[in-house]
Tab-separated table of C-alpha atoms in Angstrom:
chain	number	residue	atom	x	y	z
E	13	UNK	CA	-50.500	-8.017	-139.574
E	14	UNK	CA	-47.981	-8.085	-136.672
E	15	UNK	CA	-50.242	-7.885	-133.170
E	16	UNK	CA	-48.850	-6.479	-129.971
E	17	UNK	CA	-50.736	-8.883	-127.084
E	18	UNK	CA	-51.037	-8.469	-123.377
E	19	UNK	CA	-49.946	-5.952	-120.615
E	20	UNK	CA	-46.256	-6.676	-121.782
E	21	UNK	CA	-46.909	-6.232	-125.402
E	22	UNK	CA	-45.756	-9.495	-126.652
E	23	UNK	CA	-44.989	-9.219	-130.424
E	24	UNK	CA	-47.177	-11.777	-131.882
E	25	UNK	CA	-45.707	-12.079	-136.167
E	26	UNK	CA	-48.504	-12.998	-138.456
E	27	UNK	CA	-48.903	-16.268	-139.962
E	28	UNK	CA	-48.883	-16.453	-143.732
E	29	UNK	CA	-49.941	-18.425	-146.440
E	30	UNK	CA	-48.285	-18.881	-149.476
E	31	UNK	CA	-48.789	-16.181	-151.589
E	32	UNK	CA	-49.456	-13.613	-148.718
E	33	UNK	CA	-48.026	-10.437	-147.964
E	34	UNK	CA	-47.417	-8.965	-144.485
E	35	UNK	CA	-50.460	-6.281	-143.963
E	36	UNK	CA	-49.148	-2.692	-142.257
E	37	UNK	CA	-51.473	0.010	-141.349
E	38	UNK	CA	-50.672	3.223	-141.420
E	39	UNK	CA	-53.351	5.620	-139.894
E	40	UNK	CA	-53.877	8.885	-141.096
E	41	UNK	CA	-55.394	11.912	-139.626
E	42	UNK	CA	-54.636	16.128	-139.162
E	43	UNK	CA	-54.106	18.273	-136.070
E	44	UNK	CA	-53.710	22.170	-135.334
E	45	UNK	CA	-51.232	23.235	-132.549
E	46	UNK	CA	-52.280	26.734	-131.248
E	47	UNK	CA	-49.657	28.995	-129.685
E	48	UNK	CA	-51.565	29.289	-126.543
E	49	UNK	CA	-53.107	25.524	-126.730
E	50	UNK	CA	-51.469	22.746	-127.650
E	51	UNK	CA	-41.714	6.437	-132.754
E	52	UNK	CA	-45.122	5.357	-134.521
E	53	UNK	CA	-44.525	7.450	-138.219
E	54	UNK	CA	-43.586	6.364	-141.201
E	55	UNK	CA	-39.610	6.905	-141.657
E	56	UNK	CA	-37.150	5.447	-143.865
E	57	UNK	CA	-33.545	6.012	-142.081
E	58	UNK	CA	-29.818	5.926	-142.594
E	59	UNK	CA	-26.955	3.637	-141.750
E	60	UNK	CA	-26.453	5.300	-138.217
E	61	UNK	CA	-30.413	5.867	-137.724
E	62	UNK	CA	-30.804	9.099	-138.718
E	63	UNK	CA	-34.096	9.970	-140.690
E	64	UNK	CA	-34.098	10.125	-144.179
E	65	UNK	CA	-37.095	10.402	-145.137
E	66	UNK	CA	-40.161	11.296	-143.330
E	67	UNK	CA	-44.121	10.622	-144.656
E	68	UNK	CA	-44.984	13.414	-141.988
E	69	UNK	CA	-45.709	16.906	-142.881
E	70	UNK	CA	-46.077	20.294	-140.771
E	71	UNK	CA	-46.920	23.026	-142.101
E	72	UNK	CA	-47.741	26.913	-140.337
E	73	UNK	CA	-50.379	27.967	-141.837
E	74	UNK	CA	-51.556	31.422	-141.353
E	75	UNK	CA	-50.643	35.487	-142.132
E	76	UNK	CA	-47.689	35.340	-143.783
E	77	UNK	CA	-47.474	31.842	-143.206
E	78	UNK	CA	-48.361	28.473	-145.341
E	79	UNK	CA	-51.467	28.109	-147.150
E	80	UNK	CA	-53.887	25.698	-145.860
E	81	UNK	CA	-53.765	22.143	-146.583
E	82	UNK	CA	-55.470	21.146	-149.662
E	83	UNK	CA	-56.457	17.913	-151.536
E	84	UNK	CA	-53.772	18.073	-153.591
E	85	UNK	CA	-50.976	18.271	-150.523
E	86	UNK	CA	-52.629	15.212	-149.402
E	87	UNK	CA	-52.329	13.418	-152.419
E	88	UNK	CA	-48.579	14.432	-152.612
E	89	UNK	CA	-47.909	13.190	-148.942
E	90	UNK	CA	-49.736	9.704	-149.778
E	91	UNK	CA	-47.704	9.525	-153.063
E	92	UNK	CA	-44.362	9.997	-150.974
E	93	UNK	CA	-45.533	7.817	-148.319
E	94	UNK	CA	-45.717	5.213	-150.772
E	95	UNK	CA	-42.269	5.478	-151.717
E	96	UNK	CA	-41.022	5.293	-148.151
E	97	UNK	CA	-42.942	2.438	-147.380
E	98	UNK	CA	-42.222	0.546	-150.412
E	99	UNK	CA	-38.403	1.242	-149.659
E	100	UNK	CA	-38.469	0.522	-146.346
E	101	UNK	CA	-40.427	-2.723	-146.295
E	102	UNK	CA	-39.744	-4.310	-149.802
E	103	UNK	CA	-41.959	-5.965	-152.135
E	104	UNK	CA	-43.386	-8.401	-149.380
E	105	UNK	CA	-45.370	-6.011	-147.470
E	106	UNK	CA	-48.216	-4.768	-148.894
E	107	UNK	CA	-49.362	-1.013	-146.903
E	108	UNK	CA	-53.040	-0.312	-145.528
E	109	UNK	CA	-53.512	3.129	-145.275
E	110	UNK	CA	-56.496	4.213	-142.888
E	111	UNK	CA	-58.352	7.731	-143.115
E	112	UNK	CA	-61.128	8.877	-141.535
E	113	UNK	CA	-64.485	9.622	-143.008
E	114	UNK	CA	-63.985	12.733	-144.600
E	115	UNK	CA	-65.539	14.686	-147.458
E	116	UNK	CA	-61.835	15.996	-148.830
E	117	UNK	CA	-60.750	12.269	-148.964
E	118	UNK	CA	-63.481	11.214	-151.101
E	119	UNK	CA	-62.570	14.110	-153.867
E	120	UNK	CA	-63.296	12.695	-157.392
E	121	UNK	CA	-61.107	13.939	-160.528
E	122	UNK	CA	-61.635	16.372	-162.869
E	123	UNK	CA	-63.645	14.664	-165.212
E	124	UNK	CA	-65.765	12.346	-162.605
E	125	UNK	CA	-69.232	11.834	-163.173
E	126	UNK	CA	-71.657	13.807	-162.094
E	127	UNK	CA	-75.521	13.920	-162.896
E	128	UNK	CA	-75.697	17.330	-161.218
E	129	UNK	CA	-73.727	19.034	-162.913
E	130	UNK	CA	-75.050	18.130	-166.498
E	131	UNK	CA	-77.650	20.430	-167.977
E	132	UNK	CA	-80.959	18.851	-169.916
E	133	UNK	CA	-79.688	19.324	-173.213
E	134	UNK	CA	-76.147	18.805	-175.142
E	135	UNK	CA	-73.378	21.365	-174.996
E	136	UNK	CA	-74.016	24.839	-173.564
E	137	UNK	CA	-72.282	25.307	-170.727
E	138	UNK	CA	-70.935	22.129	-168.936
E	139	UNK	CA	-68.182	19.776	-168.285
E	140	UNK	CA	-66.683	17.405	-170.402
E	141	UNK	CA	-66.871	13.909	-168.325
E	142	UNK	CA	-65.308	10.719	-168.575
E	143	UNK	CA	-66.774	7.942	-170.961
E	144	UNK	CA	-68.237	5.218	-169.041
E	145	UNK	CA	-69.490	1.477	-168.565
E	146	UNK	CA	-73.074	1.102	-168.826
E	147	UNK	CA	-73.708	-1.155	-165.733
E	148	UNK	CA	-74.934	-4.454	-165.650
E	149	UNK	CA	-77.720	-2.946	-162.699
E	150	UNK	CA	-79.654	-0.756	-165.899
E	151	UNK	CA	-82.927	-1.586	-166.607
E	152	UNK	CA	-82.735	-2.627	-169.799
E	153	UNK	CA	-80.493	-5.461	-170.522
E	154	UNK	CA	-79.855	-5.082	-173.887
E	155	UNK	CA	-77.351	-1.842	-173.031
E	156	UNK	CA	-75.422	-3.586	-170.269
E	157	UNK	CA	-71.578	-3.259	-170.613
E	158	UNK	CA	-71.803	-1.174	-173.530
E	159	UNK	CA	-69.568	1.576	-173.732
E	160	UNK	CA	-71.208	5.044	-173.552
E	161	UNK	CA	-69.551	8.307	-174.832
E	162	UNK	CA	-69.973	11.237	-172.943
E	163	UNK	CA	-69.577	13.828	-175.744
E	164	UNK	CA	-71.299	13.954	-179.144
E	165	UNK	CA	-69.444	13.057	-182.213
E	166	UNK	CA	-69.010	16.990	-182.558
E	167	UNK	CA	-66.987	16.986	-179.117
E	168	UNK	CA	-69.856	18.451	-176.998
E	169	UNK	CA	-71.195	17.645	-173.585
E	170	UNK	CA	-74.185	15.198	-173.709
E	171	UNK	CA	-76.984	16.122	-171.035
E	172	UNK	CA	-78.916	14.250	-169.702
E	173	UNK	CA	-82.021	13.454	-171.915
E	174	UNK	CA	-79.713	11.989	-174.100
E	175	UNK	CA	-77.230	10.109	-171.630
E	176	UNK	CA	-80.455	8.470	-170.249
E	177	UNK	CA	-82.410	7.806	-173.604
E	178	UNK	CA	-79.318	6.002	-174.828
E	179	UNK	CA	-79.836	3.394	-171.804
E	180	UNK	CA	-83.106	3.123	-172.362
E	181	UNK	CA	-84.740	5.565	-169.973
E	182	UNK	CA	-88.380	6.454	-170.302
E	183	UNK	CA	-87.880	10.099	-169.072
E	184	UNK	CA	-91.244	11.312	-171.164
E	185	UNK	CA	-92.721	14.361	-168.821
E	186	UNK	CA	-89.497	14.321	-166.213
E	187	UNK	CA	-88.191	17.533	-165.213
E	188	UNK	CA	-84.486	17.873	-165.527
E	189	UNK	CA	-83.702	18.817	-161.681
E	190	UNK	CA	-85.857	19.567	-158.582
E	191	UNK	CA	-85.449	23.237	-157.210
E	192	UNK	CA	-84.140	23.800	-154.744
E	193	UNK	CA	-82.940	20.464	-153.629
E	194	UNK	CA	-84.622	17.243	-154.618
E	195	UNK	CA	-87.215	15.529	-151.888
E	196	UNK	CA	-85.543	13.253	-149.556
E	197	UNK	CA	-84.864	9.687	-150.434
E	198	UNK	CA	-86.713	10.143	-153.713
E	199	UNK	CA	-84.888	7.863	-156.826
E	200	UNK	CA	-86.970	9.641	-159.899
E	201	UNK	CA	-88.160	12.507	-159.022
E	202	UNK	CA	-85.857	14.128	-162.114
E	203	UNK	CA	-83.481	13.285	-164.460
E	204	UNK	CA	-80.331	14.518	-162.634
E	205	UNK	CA	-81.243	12.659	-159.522
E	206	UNK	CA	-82.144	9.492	-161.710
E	207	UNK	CA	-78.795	9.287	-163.521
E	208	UNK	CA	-76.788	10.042	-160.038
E	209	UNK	CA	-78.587	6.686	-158.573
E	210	UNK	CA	-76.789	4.723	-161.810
E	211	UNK	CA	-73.544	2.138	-160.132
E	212	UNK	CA	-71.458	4.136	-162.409
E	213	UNK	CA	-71.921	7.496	-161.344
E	214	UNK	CA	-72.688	6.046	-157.360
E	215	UNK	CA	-69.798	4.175	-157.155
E	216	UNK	CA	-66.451	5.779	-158.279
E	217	UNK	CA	-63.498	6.008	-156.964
E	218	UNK	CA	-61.819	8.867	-155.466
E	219	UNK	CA	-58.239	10.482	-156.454
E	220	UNK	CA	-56.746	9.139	-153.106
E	221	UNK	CA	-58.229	5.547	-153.819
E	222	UNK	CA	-56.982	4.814	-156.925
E	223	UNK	CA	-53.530	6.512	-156.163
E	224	UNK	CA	-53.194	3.760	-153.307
E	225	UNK	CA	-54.509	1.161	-155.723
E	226	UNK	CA	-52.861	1.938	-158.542
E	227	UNK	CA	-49.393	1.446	-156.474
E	228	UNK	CA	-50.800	-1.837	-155.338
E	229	UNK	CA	-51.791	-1.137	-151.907
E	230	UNK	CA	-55.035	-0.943	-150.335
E	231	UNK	CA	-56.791	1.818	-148.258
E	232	UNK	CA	-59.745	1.668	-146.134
E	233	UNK	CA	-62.142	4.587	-143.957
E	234	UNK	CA	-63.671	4.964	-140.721
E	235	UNK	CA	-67.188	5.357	-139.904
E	236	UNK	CA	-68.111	8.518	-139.484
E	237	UNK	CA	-68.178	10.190	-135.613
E	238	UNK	CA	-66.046	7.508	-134.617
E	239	UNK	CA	-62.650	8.900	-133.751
E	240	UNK	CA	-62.244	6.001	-131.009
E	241	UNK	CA	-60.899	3.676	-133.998
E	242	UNK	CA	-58.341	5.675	-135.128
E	243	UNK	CA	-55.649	5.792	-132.826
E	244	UNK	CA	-54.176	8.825	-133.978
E	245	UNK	CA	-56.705	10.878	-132.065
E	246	UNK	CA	-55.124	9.500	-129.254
E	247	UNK	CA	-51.845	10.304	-129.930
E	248	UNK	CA	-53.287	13.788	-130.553
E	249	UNK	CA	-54.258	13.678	-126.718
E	250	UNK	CA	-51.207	12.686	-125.543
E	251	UNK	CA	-49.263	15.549	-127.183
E	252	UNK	CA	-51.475	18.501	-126.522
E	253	UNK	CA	-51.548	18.016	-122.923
E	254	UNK	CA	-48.029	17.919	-123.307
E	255	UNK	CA	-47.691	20.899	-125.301
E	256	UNK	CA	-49.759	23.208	-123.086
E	257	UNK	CA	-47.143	22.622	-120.125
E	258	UNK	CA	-44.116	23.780	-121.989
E	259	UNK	CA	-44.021	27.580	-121.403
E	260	UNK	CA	-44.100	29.290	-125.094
E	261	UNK	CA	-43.069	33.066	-125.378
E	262	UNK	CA	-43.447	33.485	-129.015
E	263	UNK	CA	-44.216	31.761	-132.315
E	264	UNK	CA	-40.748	30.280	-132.856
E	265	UNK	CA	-40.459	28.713	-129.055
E	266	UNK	CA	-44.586	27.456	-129.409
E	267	UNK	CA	-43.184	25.552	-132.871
E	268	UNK	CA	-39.859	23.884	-131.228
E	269	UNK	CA	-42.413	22.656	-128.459
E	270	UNK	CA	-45.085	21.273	-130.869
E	271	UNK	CA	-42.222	19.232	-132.790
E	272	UNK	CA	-40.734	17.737	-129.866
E	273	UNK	CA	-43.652	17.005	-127.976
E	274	UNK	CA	-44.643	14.993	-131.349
E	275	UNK	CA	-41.553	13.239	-131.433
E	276	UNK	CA	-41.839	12.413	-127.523
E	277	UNK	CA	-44.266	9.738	-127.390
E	278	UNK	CA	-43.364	6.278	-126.561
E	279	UNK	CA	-43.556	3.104	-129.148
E	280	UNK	CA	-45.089	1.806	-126.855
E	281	UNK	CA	-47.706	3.881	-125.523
E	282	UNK	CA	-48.675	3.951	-129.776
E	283	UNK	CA	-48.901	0.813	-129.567
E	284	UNK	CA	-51.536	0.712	-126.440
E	285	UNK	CA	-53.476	3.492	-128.245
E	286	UNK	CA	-53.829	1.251	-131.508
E	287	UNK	CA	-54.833	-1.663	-128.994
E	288	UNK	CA	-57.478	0.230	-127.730
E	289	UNK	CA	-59.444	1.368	-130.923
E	290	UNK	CA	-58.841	-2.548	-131.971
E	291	UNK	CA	-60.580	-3.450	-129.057
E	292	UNK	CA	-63.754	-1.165	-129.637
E	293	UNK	CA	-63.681	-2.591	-133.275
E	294	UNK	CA	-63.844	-5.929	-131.882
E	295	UNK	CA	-66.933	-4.706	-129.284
E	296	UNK	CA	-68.629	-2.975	-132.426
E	297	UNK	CA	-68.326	-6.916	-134.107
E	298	UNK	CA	-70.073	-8.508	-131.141
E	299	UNK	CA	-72.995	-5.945	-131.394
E	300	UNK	CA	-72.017	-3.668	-128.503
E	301	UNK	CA	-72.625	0.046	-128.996
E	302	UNK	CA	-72.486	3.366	-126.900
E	303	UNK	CA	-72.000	2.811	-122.723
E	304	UNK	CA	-72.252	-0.908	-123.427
E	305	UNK	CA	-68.903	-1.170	-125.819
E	306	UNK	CA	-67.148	1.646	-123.916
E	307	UNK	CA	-67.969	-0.989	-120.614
E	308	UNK	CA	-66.339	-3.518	-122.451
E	309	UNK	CA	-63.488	-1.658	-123.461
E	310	UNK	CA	-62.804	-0.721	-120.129
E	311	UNK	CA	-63.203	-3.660	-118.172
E	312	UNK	CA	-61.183	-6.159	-120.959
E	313	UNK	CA	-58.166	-3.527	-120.586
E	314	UNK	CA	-55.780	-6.127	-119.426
E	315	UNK	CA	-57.118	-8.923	-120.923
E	316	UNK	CA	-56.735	-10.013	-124.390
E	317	UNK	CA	-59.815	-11.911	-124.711
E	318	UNK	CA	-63.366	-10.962	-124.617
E	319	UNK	CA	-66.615	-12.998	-123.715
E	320	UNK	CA	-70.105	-12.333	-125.315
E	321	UNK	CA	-73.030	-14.019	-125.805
E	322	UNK	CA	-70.670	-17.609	-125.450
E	323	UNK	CA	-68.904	-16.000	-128.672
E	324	UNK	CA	-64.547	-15.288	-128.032
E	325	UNK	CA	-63.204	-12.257	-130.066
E	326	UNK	CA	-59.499	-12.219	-130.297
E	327	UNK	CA	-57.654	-8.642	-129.644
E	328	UNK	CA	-54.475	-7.914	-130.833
């Protein structure tokens, strides 16, 4: 990953091994622009420089205005991001795309599974779901990595007496769910909330994962409640203080400011902000949390090494 060292910004290239690819992040994150309120992006451009094609979307949302943005819009901008980095950069560079922690990015498809929504018996009414891998974390060996069917040979929904008989589940005297909610941290207190503690139905992937994956690229999220590592926020900052000096008599003039405020910010001042949230990941590395890593941040602004505890952490 290229690094950007020093009060001058020195470009520092990576070094690779063979068989490497170049690493580029591309954060990703939302903002509203309110009438009264408020080059880092991913662009693929002509001969001359003009843009011709831009990964960035703006919509108005509103009465009479676009509808809101929605799962699916994301998972169309990713898609075309994809394309623009894969023509800009080649086959070389492999793209890391950064989100933050939020429920809407970890969406599952259609036919996820999901213990919860399963009723105790087969059929009735309920969801088809996928057919799955019975993990190699069950209980009883003697079903691990055998394929289980999530219908009945008629085509039916299984439930889930008989999804957790078939790996071997004594579930004699278990209620099917808790009502209203189950008790905290429990792992058995009913079937529903037994089967959703299974690796298969924990861990799956969500649509925006394996549409990244699948196109051979890798994505990654942020801790929750920590919008200091993405550097977008920043950049977020920098343009609405912007936006609320330009004078804005109606909707038209308050869009015209948004998108050139937006396009105003410095390379360079991008590449500060994404300097910054490194160097709180690096403080979060060494231990550091709260005042003490915000301390650290501030006081190694201009320096490109940090001391702690005799150990040296690197920023870019």
């Amino acid at each position: 990953m290229v690094r950007f060292e020093g009060p001058e910004l020195t470009r520092v290239e990576p070094t690779l091994q063979p068989g490497e690819k170049q690493i580029k992040p591309y954060y990703h994150d939302e903002c509203c622009f309110h009438a009264n309120d408020d080059d880092g992006r991913l662009v693929s451009r002509g001969p001359t420089g003009e843009i011709i094609k831009d990964a960035r979307r703006i919509i108005y949302p509103g009465a009479n205005g676009d509808a809101w943005w929605t799962h699916e819009n994301l998972l169309e901008q990713v898609k075309y991001a994809i394309e623009v980095h894969d023509e800009v950069n080649g086959p070389n560079c492999q793209a890391l795309f950064i989100f933050d922690n939020s429920s809407a990015h970890a969406s599952l498809p259609p036919d996820a599974l999901r213990a919860f929504e399963m009723n105790k018996s087969d059929s009735g009414k309920q969801r088809k779901q996928r057919d799955t891998i019975i993990p190699d974390s069950n209980p009883d060996p003697t079903k691990r990595g055998l394929l289980q069917k999530m219908t009945t040979p008629s085509g039916e929904p299984k439930g889930l007496k008989s999804v957790l008989e078939e790996r071997g589940f004594n579930i004699q005297g278990l209620r099917a769910k808790c009502a209203p909610v189950c008790p905290f941290e429990s792992t058995g207190c009913c079937m529903a909330r037994l089967l959703s503690q299974q690796d298969d139905f924990r861990c799956q992937t969500s649509m925006l994962e394996q549409l990244i994956q699948d196109a051979g690229h890798e994505c990654i999220f942020l801790p929750k409640f920590h919008c200091e590592l993405n550097p977008i926020e920043m950049y977020w900052g920098w343009c609405k203080y912007r936006y609320r000096q330009i004078a804005k008599r109606n909707f038209n003039e308050a869009k015209k400011a948004a998108l050139e405020v937006l396009d105003a910010c410095p390379v360079e001042v991008i590449r500060r902000f994404i300097n910054r949230s490194y160097r709180f990941l690096s403080a979060y590395r060494l231990g550091l949390t709260g005042k003490a890593a915000e301390w650290a941040v501030r006081k190694q602004k201009r320096l490109s090494r940090l001391y702690y505890r005799n150990r040296l952490v690197k920023f870019p």
